[in-house]
């Protein structure tokens, strides 16, 4: 494959800027010096040194060839938001300067228009359309250093804040006392970096932090509103020190690098108590660390904050306040099942009710509720914990997940003896909760007698209220969700334009979309008779159950989320 510098050398000869004889003479001189790699680059540099060529001429030749504009780097003034959008580490690593951010379009300056791989990667990573202008290598280097060299009015990168002249004093994580004992002076920047990395994640509402060793770099990403976003990466040479620091904080073995390890970090960010569940996994290029952020206060949601419309909320309240039976929340990992159950427990947590939960692990500590941690290594399984819990005379029991027949049978028996039982299952929709229990081994007549209802859910990103603006979907988009133009006439379609408050993605926060399955007398008889999932779903639809997609479409029409989010989170259900 032809190199970029070889391409430039051909261009300057074809356009008559430098004669072929001069180029060949320089080639011969370079090769005579014994250089075998990077010869094209060396020839270009030598031509510039001799005065036979200037970088302005080389850039102009490329601009003419690709019909591109050459930008004067001395006059460009990117806004702080534009600079922050790309970030210093990414700008330096890709040799790119962002010039202007307009909605979903990012204009950048590059020195090498042939590096389409980098340009395409930026577009994919930042989820923007990229337009390109040219600049000379020297001018581009100077501009990147000039615009990113300062702290950008206090908005410096995490790495710069730590390893530069000082850290941002407004961002602070307090770690457990004693963890700093014996810290060497050269280790202090690593400690500050890790602290600030965690604080920044909390500040940006990240649910988890991913530190991933790759072949040539150490990638750091935050998951925000369910989507991974890459942030500035620390140098690869600091990988081992950062990983060791996190393993020390998580109280796992520093010496063990061959097997996975799990730990926990407790921090205080401002007035908030934050738990971090830490997973360490050996990979080809080093240990990968994922830290899940558990905000003990953030779980205290009311039912409206979950995303219910008034009719679904009324059904939900009726189900969770029943005296006995089983209520299940279903969905894949990361669909917000635990959050919904905690919100339900908050709603029904009254002084006259005794509530006990059994969880693996106990993620959030709740006032007034007895919470039990599963510990399989000492025989404290879900089933064993449930048996003991029933002797504590609770009114309400919450089981983190029904995974096996033993747990399911105890839960069913508890529901039939006057207890209200909440739990989760991994199923794709709400009626599948019935067939899942039967598949586990619960008899259909027991399912029909105990199950009160099931709620299937997914999470969709909420349009940022700060930059939301009216939006008119295309006919193709309306067709994709089964909505006619007549039906869409009264809808309030919105889309986020992107702003600093949402990190220019147009979304901030998430809301649930739901499928509410309420067991009526008719459905109870069908479950008792061993009805199939298809028959159950058909009857539910006849009784008025909305699918998750239909609930999502209602939220699109209300301006809460977008068509794209609903299509990504749900599947179409045939009538």
Coordinates of C-alpha atoms in Angstrom, one line a residue:
X1 CA 0.0 0.0 0.0
X2 CA 1.3 3.5 -0.9
X3 CA 2.3 5.6 2.1
X4 CA 1.0 9.1 2.6
X5 CA 4.5 10.7 2.2
X6 CA 5.2 8.7 -1.0
X7 CA 1.9 10.1 -2.3
X8 CA 3.0 13.6 -1.5
X9 CA 6.3 13.1 -3.2
X10 CA 4.5 12.0 -6.4
X11 CA 2.2 15.0 -6.2
X12 CA 4.9 17.6 -5.9
X13 CA 6.6 16.1 -8.9
X14 CA 3.4 15.8 -11.0
X15 CA 2.5 19.4 -10.1
X16 CA 6.0 20.7 -11.0
X17 CA 6.9 21.9 -7.5
X18 CA 10.0 19.9 -7.2
X19 CA 11.8 18.2 -10.2
X20 CA 12.0 14.4 -10.3
X21 CA 15.8 14.7 -10.5
X22 CA 15.9 16.6 -7.2
X23 CA 13.7 14.0 -5.5
X24 CA 15.8 11.1 -6.9
X25 CA 19.0 12.8 -5.8
X26 CA 17.6 13.1 -2.3
X27 CA 16.4 9.5 -2.3
X28 CA 19.9 8.4 -3.2
X29 CA 21.5 10.5 -0.5
X30 CA 19.1 9.1 2.2
X31 CA 19.7 5.5 1.1
X32 CA 23.4 6.1 1.0
X33 CA 23.2 6.9 4.7
X34 CA 21.9 3.4 5.4
X35 CA 18.3 4.3 6.2
X36 CA 15.9 1.5 5.3
X37 CA 12.7 2.5 7.1
X38 CA 10.7 5.8 6.8
X39 CA 12.6 6.7 3.7
X40 CA 9.7 8.7 2.1
X41 CA 9.3 10.8 5.3
X42 CA 13.1 11.4 5.5
X43 CA 13.1 12.5 1.8
X44 CA 10.3 15.0 2.4
X45 CA 12.0 16.4 5.5
X46 CA 15.3 16.7 3.7
X47 CA 13.7 18.6 0.8
X48 CA 12.2 21.0 3.3
X49 CA 15.6 21.4 5.0
X50 CA 17.3 22.1 1.7
X51 CA 14.7 24.8 0.8
X52 CA 13.5 22.8 -2.3
X53 CA 10.1 22.5 -0.8
X54 CA 7.9 24.1 1.9
X55 CA 5.2 22.5 4.0
X56 CA 2.8 25.1 2.7
X57 CA 3.5 23.9 -0.9
X58 CA 3.1 20.2 0.1
X59 CA -0.3 21.0 1.8
X60 CA -1.4 23.1 -1.2
X61 CA -0.6 20.2 -3.5
X62 CA -2.8 17.9 -1.4
X63 CA -5.6 20.5 -1.3
X64 CA -5.6 20.8 -5.1
X65 CA -5.6 17.0 -5.5
X66 CA -8.5 16.4 -3.1
X67 CA -10.3 19.7 -3.7
X68 CA -10.1 20.7 0.0
X69 CA -9.7 24.0 1.8
X70 CA -6.5 24.9 3.5
X71 CA -7.2 26.6 6.9
X72 CA -5.0 29.3 8.4
X73 CA -4.3 27.9 11.8
X74 CA -3.1 31.2 13.1
X75 CA -6.6 32.6 12.9
X76 CA -8.8 29.8 14.1
X77 CA -10.3 30.1 17.5
X78 CA -12.3 26.9 18.5
X79 CA -14.7 27.4 21.3
X80 CA -14.0 25.8 24.7
X81 CA -17.0 23.5 24.1
X82 CA -15.6 22.3 20.8
X83 CA -12.1 21.7 22.3
X84 CA -13.6 19.8 25.2
X85 CA -15.8 17.7 22.9
X86 CA -12.7 16.1 21.3
X87 CA -10.4 16.3 24.3
X88 CA -6.6 16.8 24.5
X89 CA -5.5 13.2 24.5
X90 CA -7.6 12.3 21.5
X91 CA -6.5 15.5 19.6
X92 CA -2.8 14.7 20.2
X93 CA -3.1 11.0 19.5
X94 CA -5.0 11.5 16.2
X95 CA -3.2 14.6 15.2
X96 CA -6.5 16.5 14.7
X97 CA -7.7 19.9 15.9
X98 CA -11.5 20.4 16.2
X99 CA -12.5 23.7 14.5
X100 CA -16.2 24.0 15.0
X101 CA -19.1 21.9 16.4
X102 CA -22.5 22.6 14.8
X103 CA -25.1 20.2 16.2
X104 CA -24.2 16.8 14.9
X105 CA -21.4 18.0 12.6
X106 CA -17.8 18.4 13.6
X107 CA -15.3 20.3 11.5
X108 CA -11.7 19.3 12.0
X109 CA -8.2 20.2 10.6
X110 CA -5.8 17.5 9.6
X111 CA -2.4 17.3 8.0
X112 CA -2.9 13.9 6.3
X113 CA -6.2 13.6 4.3
X114 CA -5.2 10.1 3.4
X115 CA -5.6 8.9 7.0
X116 CA -9.3 8.0 6.4
X117 CA -9.1 5.3 9.1
X118 CA -8.6 8.0 11.8
X119 CA -11.3 10.3 10.4
X120 CA -13.8 7.4 10.2
X121 CA -12.9 6.3 13.7
X122 CA -13.5 9.8 15.1
X123 CA -16.9 9.9 13.4
X124 CA -17.8 6.5 14.9
X125 CA -16.4 7.3 18.4
X126 CA -18.0 10.8 18.7
X127 CA -21.2 9.9 16.8
X128 CA -20.9 13.0 14.6
X129 CA -20.5 13.8 10.9
X130 CA -16.9 14.9 10.3
X131 CA -15.9 17.5 7.7
X132 CA -12.2 17.9 7.0
X133 CA -9.9 20.9 6.2
X134 CA -6.2 20.8 5.7
X135 CA -3.4 22.4 7.6
X136 CA 0.4 22.1 7.4
X137 CA 1.9 19.7 9.9
X138 CA 3.9 22.4 11.7
X139 CA 1.0 24.8 12.0
X140 CA -1.3 22.0 13.2
X141 CA 1.1 20.8 15.9
X142 CA 1.5 24.4 17.1
X143 CA -2.2 25.0 17.2
X144 CA -2.9 21.8 19.1
X145 CA -0.3 22.7 21.7
X146 CA -1.6 26.3 21.9
X147 CA -5.3 25.5 22.3
X148 CA -4.9 22.4 24.5
X149 CA -1.8 23.5 26.4
X150 CA -3.7 25.8 28.8
X151 CA -6.3 24.6 31.2
X152 CA -9.2 25.8 29.1
X153 CA -10.7 28.0 31.7
X154 CA -10.6 25.3 34.4
X155 CA -11.9 22.6 32.1
X156 CA -8.6 20.8 31.7
X157 CA -8.5 17.1 31.1
X158 CA -8.2 14.7 34.0
X159 CA -4.7 13.7 33.0
X160 CA -3.6 17.3 32.7
X161 CA -5.1 18.2 36.0
X162 CA -3.2 15.5 37.8
X163 CA 0.1 15.3 36.0
X164 CA 0.3 19.0 35.1
X165 CA 0.9 21.8 37.6
X166 CA -1.9 20.9 40.0
X167 CA -5.2 19.2 40.5
X168 CA -8.7 20.8 40.4
X169 CA -9.4 21.4 44.0
X170 CA -13.1 21.5 43.5
X171 CA -13.3 17.8 42.5
X172 CA -12.6 15.5 45.4
X173 CA -13.1 12.0 46.5
X174 CA -12.4 11.0 50.1
X175 CA -11.1 7.5 50.4
X176 CA -11.1 5.2 53.5
X177 CA -8.5 6.4 56.0
X178 CA -5.3 4.5 56.2
X179 CA -5.1 3.8 52.5
X180 CA -2.5 6.5 52.0
X181 CA -0.1 5.2 54.6
X182 CA 3.5 4.9 53.3
X183 CA 2.7 6.6 49.9
X184 CA 5.8 7.5 48.0
X185 CA 6.1 11.0 46.5
X186 CA 6.2 9.6 43.0
X187 CA 3.0 7.7 43.6
X188 CA 1.0 10.8 44.6
X189 CA 0.0 11.8 41.0
X190 CA -1.4 8.3 40.4
X191 CA -3.5 8.5 43.6
X192 CA -4.8 12.0 42.5
X193 CA -5.5 10.7 39.0
X194 CA -7.5 7.7 40.3
X195 CA -9.5 9.9 42.7
X196 CA -10.3 12.4 40.0
X197 CA -11.2 9.7 37.5
X198 CA -13.8 8.4 40.0
X199 CA -15.1 11.9 40.8
X200 CA -15.4 12.9 37.2
X201 CA -17.4 9.7 36.5
X202 CA -19.8 10.5 39.4
X203 CA -20.1 14.1 38.2
X204 CA -21.0 12.9 34.7
X205 CA -23.6 10.4 36.0
X206 CA -21.7 7.4 34.8
X207 CA -23.0 4.0 35.9
X208 CA -19.6 2.3 35.5
X209 CA -15.9 3.0 34.6
X210 CA -14.0 0.7 32.2
X211 CA -10.2 0.7 32.2
X212 CA -9.1 -1.5 29.3
X213 CA -5.4 -2.4 28.4
X214 CA -5.0 -2.5 24.6
X215 CA -1.9 -3.2 22.6
X216 CA -0.7 0.3 22.3
X217 CA -2.8 2.3 24.7
X218 CA -4.7 2.2 28.0
X219 CA -8.3 3.0 27.2
X220 CA -10.7 4.6 29.7
X221 CA -14.4 4.7 29.1
X222 CA -17.5 5.8 31.1
X223 CA -20.9 4.2 30.6
X224 CA -23.3 7.2 30.7
X225 CA -27.1 6.5 30.1
X226 CA -26.2 3.0 29.0
X227 CA -23.7 4.1 26.3
X228 CA -19.9 3.8 26.6
X229 CA -18.1 7.1 26.0
X230 CA -14.3 7.2 25.7
X231 CA -12.6 9.8 27.8
X232 CA -9.0 11.0 27.8
X233 CA -6.6 8.0 28.2
X234 CA -3.6 8.0 30.5
X235 CA -0.3 7.1 28.9
X236 CA 0.3 3.4 28.4
X237 CA 3.4 3.6 30.7
X238 CA 1.1 4.4 33.7
X239 CA -1.1 1.3 33.1
X240 CA 0.5 -0.9 35.7
X241 CA 0.6 1.8 38.4
X242 CA -3.1 2.8 37.9
X243 CA -4.2 -0.9 38.0
X244 CA -2.2 -1.5 41.2
X245 CA -3.6 1.5 42.9
X246 CA -7.2 0.4 42.1
X247 CA -6.5 -3.2 43.2
X248 CA -5.1 -1.8 46.5
X249 CA -8.2 0.3 47.0
X250 CA -10.5 -2.7 46.2
X251 CA -8.5 -4.8 48.7
X252 CA -7.8 -7.6 46.2
X253 CA -4.4 -9.3 45.8
X254 CA -1.8 -7.2 44.0
X255 CA 0.3 -10.3 43.3
X256 CA -2.4 -12.3 41.7
X257 CA -2.6 -11.5 38.0
X258 CA -3.8 -14.9 36.5
X259 CA -7.4 -15.2 37.7
X260 CA -10.4 -12.8 38.0
X261 CA -10.9 -11.0 41.3
X262 CA -13.8 -9.0 42.7
X263 CA -13.6 -6.2 45.3
X264 CA -15.3 -3.2 46.6
X265 CA -14.3 0.4 47.1
X266 CA -16.2 2.8 49.4
X267 CA -15.7 6.5 48.7
X268 CA -17.3 9.8 49.7
X269 CA -17.9 12.3 47.0
X270 CA -19.0 15.6 48.6
X271 CA -21.8 14.6 50.9
X272 CA -22.6 11.4 49.0
X273 CA -21.7 7.9 50.0
X274 CA -20.7 5.9 46.9
X275 CA -19.9 2.2 46.6
X276 CA -17.8 0.9 43.7
X277 CA -18.1 -2.8 42.8
X278 CA -14.7 -3.7 41.2
X279 CA -14.1 -6.5 38.8
X280 CA -10.6 -7.4 37.7
X281 CA -10.1 -9.6 34.7
X282 CA -6.8 -10.7 33.2
X283 CA -6.5 -10.0 29.4
X284 CA -3.8 -10.4 26.8
X285 CA -2.4 -6.9 27.4
X286 CA -2.9 -6.6 31.1
X287 CA -5.7 -6.6 33.7
X288 CA -9.0 -5.0 32.7
X289 CA -10.9 -3.3 35.5
X290 CA -14.6 -2.4 35.5
X291 CA -16.0 -0.4 38.4
X292 CA -19.7 -0.2 38.8
X293 CA -20.8 2.9 40.6
X294 CA -23.6 2.4 43.2
X295 CA -25.0 5.7 44.5
X296 CA -26.8 4.8 47.7
X297 CA -28.9 7.9 47.5
X298 CA -29.6 7.7 43.8
X299 CA -31.8 4.7 44.1
X300 CA -34.5 6.6 46.1
X301 CA -36.7 7.2 43.1
X302 CA -40.4 7.8 43.1
X303 CA -42.6 5.9 40.8
X304 CA -43.1 8.8 38.3
X305 CA -39.3 9.1 37.9
X306 CA -39.2 5.5 36.5
X307 CA -41.1 6.7 33.4
X308 CA -44.6 5.4 34.1
X309 CA -47.6 7.1 32.5
X310 CA -50.5 7.6 34.9
X311 CA -52.5 4.5 33.7
X312 CA -49.5 2.2 34.0
X313 CA -48.5 3.7 37.3
X314 CA -52.0 3.1 38.7
X315 CA -51.8 -0.6 37.7
X316 CA -48.3 -0.9 39.2
X317 CA -49.4 0.6 42.5
X318 CA -52.3 -1.7 42.6
X319 CA -50.1 -4.8 42.0
X320 CA -47.4 -3.9 44.5
X321 CA -49.8 -3.1 47.4
X322 CA -51.6 -6.5 47.2
X323 CA -51.6 -8.5 50.4
X324 CA -50.0 -11.6 49.0
X325 CA -48.8 -13.2 45.7
X326 CA -45.8 -12.8 43.5
X327 CA -44.9 -9.8 41.4
X328 CA -42.1 -10.2 38.9
X329 CA -40.0 -7.6 37.0
X330 CA -38.4 -9.1 33.8
X331 CA -35.8 -8.0 31.3
X332 CA -32.1 -8.5 30.4
X333 CA -29.2 -7.4 32.5
X334 CA -29.0 -3.6 32.7
X335 CA -32.7 -3.0 32.0
X336 CA -33.3 -1.4 35.4
X337 CA -35.1 -4.2 37.1
X338 CA -33.5 -3.7 40.5
X339 CA -34.2 0.1 40.4
X340 CA -37.9 -0.6 39.7
X341 CA -38.1 -3.1 42.6
X342 CA -36.3 -0.7 45.0
X343 CA -38.8 2.1 43.9
X344 CA -41.6 -0.3 44.7
X345 CA -40.2 -1.1 48.1
X346 CA -39.8 2.6 48.8
X347 CA -43.4 3.2 47.9
X348 CA -44.8 0.4 50.2
X349 CA -42.2 0.9 53.0
X350 CA -44.4 1.9 56.0
X351 CA -43.9 1.5 59.7
X352 CA -46.6 -1.2 60.0
X353 CA -44.9 -3.5 57.4
X354 CA -41.9 -5.7 57.8
X355 CA -39.8 -6.0 54.7
X356 CA -36.9 -8.4 54.2
X357 CA -34.8 -8.7 51.0
X358 CA -32.3 -11.4 50.0
X359 CA -29.8 -10.1 47.4
X360 CA -26.6 -11.0 45.6
X361 CA -25.1 -8.6 46.2
X362 CA -26.8 -6.0 48.4
X363 CA -26.3 -3.0 46.1
X364 CA -28.1 -0.3 47.9
X365 CA -28.9 0.0 51.6
X366 CA -32.4 1.1 52.4
X367 CA -33.7 2.6 55.6
X368 CA -36.3 0.6 57.5
X369 CA -35.7 -2.6 55.4
X370 CA -33.9 -5.8 56.5
X371 CA -31.4 -6.7 53.8
X372 CA -29.7 -10.1 53.6
X373 CA -26.5 -10.8 51.6
X374 CA -26.2 -14.1 49.8
X375 CA -22.9 -15.9 50.7
X376 CA -22.7 -19.2 48.9
X377 CA -19.3 -20.1 50.3
X378 CA -20.9 -20.5 53.8
X379 CA -24.2 -22.1 52.5
X380 CA -26.2 -18.8 52.6
X381 CA -27.9 -19.3 49.2
X382 CA -31.2 -17.7 48.1
X383 CA -33.1 -20.7 49.2
X384 CA -31.4 -21.0 52.6
X385 CA -31.9 -17.3 53.3
X386 CA -35.6 -17.5 52.3
X387 CA -36.3 -20.4 54.7
X388 CA -34.8 -18.4 57.6
X389 CA -36.5 -15.2 56.5
X390 CA -39.9 -16.8 56.7
X391 CA -39.3 -17.4 60.4
X392 CA -38.9 -13.7 60.8
X393 CA -42.6 -13.1 60.1
X394 CA -42.2 -10.6 57.3
X395 CA -45.1 -9.1 55.3
X396 CA -43.1 -8.5 52.2
X397 CA -40.1 -10.4 50.7
X398 CA -37.9 -9.3 47.9
X399 CA -35.7 -11.9 46.2
X400 CA -32.9 -10.5 44.0
X401 CA -33.5 -13.1 41.3
X402 CA -35.4 -16.5 41.0
X403 CA -32.7 -18.7 39.4
X404 CA -33.7 -22.3 40.3
X405 CA -36.6 -24.5 41.3
X406 CA -35.7 -24.6 45.0
X407 CA -35.9 -20.8 45.2
X408 CA -39.0 -20.6 43.0
X409 CA -40.9 -23.2 45.1
X410 CA -40.1 -21.4 48.4
X411 CA -41.2 -18.1 46.9
X412 CA -44.4 -19.6 45.6
X413 CA -45.1 -21.2 49.0
X414 CA -44.4 -17.9 50.8
X415 CA -46.9 -16.1 48.5
X416 CA -49.5 -18.8 49.2
X417 CA -49.1 -18.3 53.0
X418 CA -49.9 -14.6 53.1
X419 CA -46.7 -13.0 52.0
X420 CA -46.1 -10.5 49.1
X421 CA -43.1 -11.6 47.1
X422 CA -41.1 -9.4 44.7
X423 CA -38.4 -10.8 42.4
X424 CA -36.8 -10.6 38.9
X425 CA -36.5 -13.0 36.0
X426 CA -34.6 -12.9 32.8
X427 CA -37.3 -13.0 30.0
X428 CA -37.9 -11.0 26.9
X429 CA -41.5 -10.0 27.7
X430 CA -44.0 -10.0 30.6
X431 CA -46.1 -13.1 29.7
X432 CA -42.9 -15.1 29.3
X433 CA -42.6 -14.9 33.1
X434 CA -45.3 -17.7 33.3
X435 CA -43.5 -20.1 30.9
X436 CA -40.2 -19.3 32.6
X437 CA -41.5 -20.4 36.0
X438 CA -43.0 -23.5 34.4
X439 CA -39.7 -24.3 32.7
X440 CA -37.9 -24.0 36.0
X441 CA -40.2 -26.7 37.3
X442 CA -43.0 -24.9 39.1
X443 CA -46.4 -26.6 38.5
X444 CA -48.8 -24.5 36.4
X445 CA -51.5 -24.7 39.1
X446 CA -49.1 -23.1 41.6
X447 CA -48.1 -20.4 39.1
X448 CA -51.8 -19.6 38.4
X449 CA -52.5 -19.4 42.2
X450 CA -49.5 -17.3 43.2
X451 CA -48.6 -14.9 40.3
X452 CA -50.3 -11.5 40.5
X453 CA -48.5 -9.8 37.6
X454 CA -45.3 -9.2 35.8
X455 CA -43.7 -6.1 34.4
X456 CA -41.2 -6.3 31.5
X457 CA -39.1 -3.2 30.9
X458 CA -36.3 -1.7 28.9
X459 CA -34.4 1.6 29.3
X460 CA -34.3 4.3 26.7
X461 CA -32.3 7.6 26.8
X462 CA -34.3 10.7 27.6
X463 CA -34.0 13.7 25.3
X464 CA -31.9 16.4 27.1
X465 CA -34.4 19.0 28.3
X466 CA -31.8 21.8 27.9
X467 CA -31.4 21.4 24.2
X468 CA -34.6 19.7 23.1
X469 CA -36.1 21.1 20.0
X470 CA -39.1 20.2 17.8
X471 CA -38.5 17.6 15.2
X472 CA -40.4 16.3 12.2
X473 CA -39.9 12.6 11.5
X474 CA -39.5 11.4 7.9
X475 CA -42.3 9.1 6.5
X476 CA -39.8 6.3 6.7
X477 CA -39.2 6.8 10.4
X478 CA -43.0 6.9 11.0
X479 CA -43.4 3.7 9.1
X480 CA -40.7 2.0 11.1
X481 CA -42.8 2.5 14.3
X482 CA -46.2 1.8 12.6
X483 CA -47.5 5.4 12.9
X484 CA -49.4 7.1 10.0
X485 CA -48.9 10.8 9.3
X486 CA -52.5 11.4 10.4
X487 CA -51.7 9.7 13.8
X488 CA -48.6 11.8 14.1
X489 CA -50.3 15.1 13.6
X490 CA -50.9 15.6 17.4
X491 CA -47.6 14.1 18.5
X492 CA -44.9 16.3 20.1
X493 CA -41.8 14.9 18.4
X494 CA -38.5 16.3 19.9
X495 CA -34.8 15.8 19.4
X496 CA -31.8 16.9 21.4
X497 CA -29.5 19.3 19.5
X498 CA -26.6 18.7 21.8
X499 CA -25.2 21.0 24.4
X500 CA -22.5 21.1 27.1
X501 CA -25.0 19.8 29.8
X502 CA -25.5 16.6 27.9
X503 CA -21.9 16.4 26.5
X504 CA -23.3 17.2 23.1
X505 CA -25.1 13.8 22.7
X506 CA -28.7 15.2 22.9
X507 CA -29.7 12.8 25.7
X508 CA -29.6 13.1 29.5
X509 CA -30.9 10.4 31.8
X510 CA -33.0 7.4 31.0
X511 CA -36.6 6.4 31.4
X512 CA -38.3 3.0 31.3
X513 CA -40.6 1.6 28.7
X514 CA -42.9 -1.0 30.1
X515 CA -45.2 -4.0 29.3
X516 CA -47.7 -4.6 32.1
X517 CA -49.1 -8.1 32.5
X518 CA -51.9 -8.3 35.1
X519 CA -53.2 -11.8 35.9
X520 CA -57.0 -11.7 35.6
X521 CA -59.4 -14.5 36.4
X522 CA -59.5 -15.5 32.7
X523 CA -55.7 -15.5 32.4
X524 CA -55.4 -17.5 35.7
X525 CA -57.6 -20.2 34.2
X526 CA -55.5 -20.3 31.1
X527 CA -52.3 -20.6 33.1
X528 CA -53.9 -23.4 35.2
X529 CA -54.8 -25.2 32.0
X530 CA -51.2 -25.0 30.6
X531 CA -51.8 -22.4 27.9
X532 CA -48.9 -21.7 25.6
X533 CA -47.0 -18.4 25.5
X534 CA -48.6 -17.5 22.1
X535 CA -52.1 -18.1 23.6
X536 CA -51.3 -16.1 26.7
X537 CA -49.9 -13.2 24.7
X538 CA -52.9 -13.2 22.3
X539 CA -55.3 -13.0 25.3
X540 CA -53.3 -10.3 27.0
X541 CA -53.5 -8.2 23.8
X542 CA -57.3 -8.7 23.7
X543 CA -57.5 -7.5 27.3
X544 CA -55.6 -4.3 26.4
X545 CA -52.0 -5.0 27.3
X546 CA -49.6 -2.7 25.5
X547 CA -46.2 -4.0 24.2
X548 CA -43.0 -2.3 25.2
X549 CA -42.7 -0.9 21.7
X550 CA -46.2 0.6 21.9
X551 CA -45.3 2.2 25.3
X552 CA -42.1 3.5 23.7
X553 CA -44.1 5.0 20.8
X554 CA -46.3 6.8 23.4
X555 CA -43.1 8.3 24.9
X556 CA -41.8 9.3 21.5
X557 CA -45.1 11.1 20.8
X558 CA -44.9 12.8 24.2
X559 CA -41.4 14.2 23.4
X560 CA -39.6 12.1 26.0
X561 CA -37.4 10.0 23.8
X562 CA -36.7 9.4 20.1
X563 CA -37.8 6.8 17.5
X564 CA -34.2 5.6 17.2
X565 CA -34.0 4.8 20.9
X566 CA -37.3 2.9 20.9
X567 CA -36.3 0.9 17.8
X568 CA -33.0 0.0 19.4
X569 CA -34.6 -1.2 22.7
X570 CA -37.6 -3.2 21.5
X571 CA -38.8 -5.6 18.8
X572 CA -42.0 -5.5 16.9
X573 CA -44.7 -7.9 18.2
X574 CA -47.0 -9.4 15.6
X575 CA -50.7 -9.2 16.4

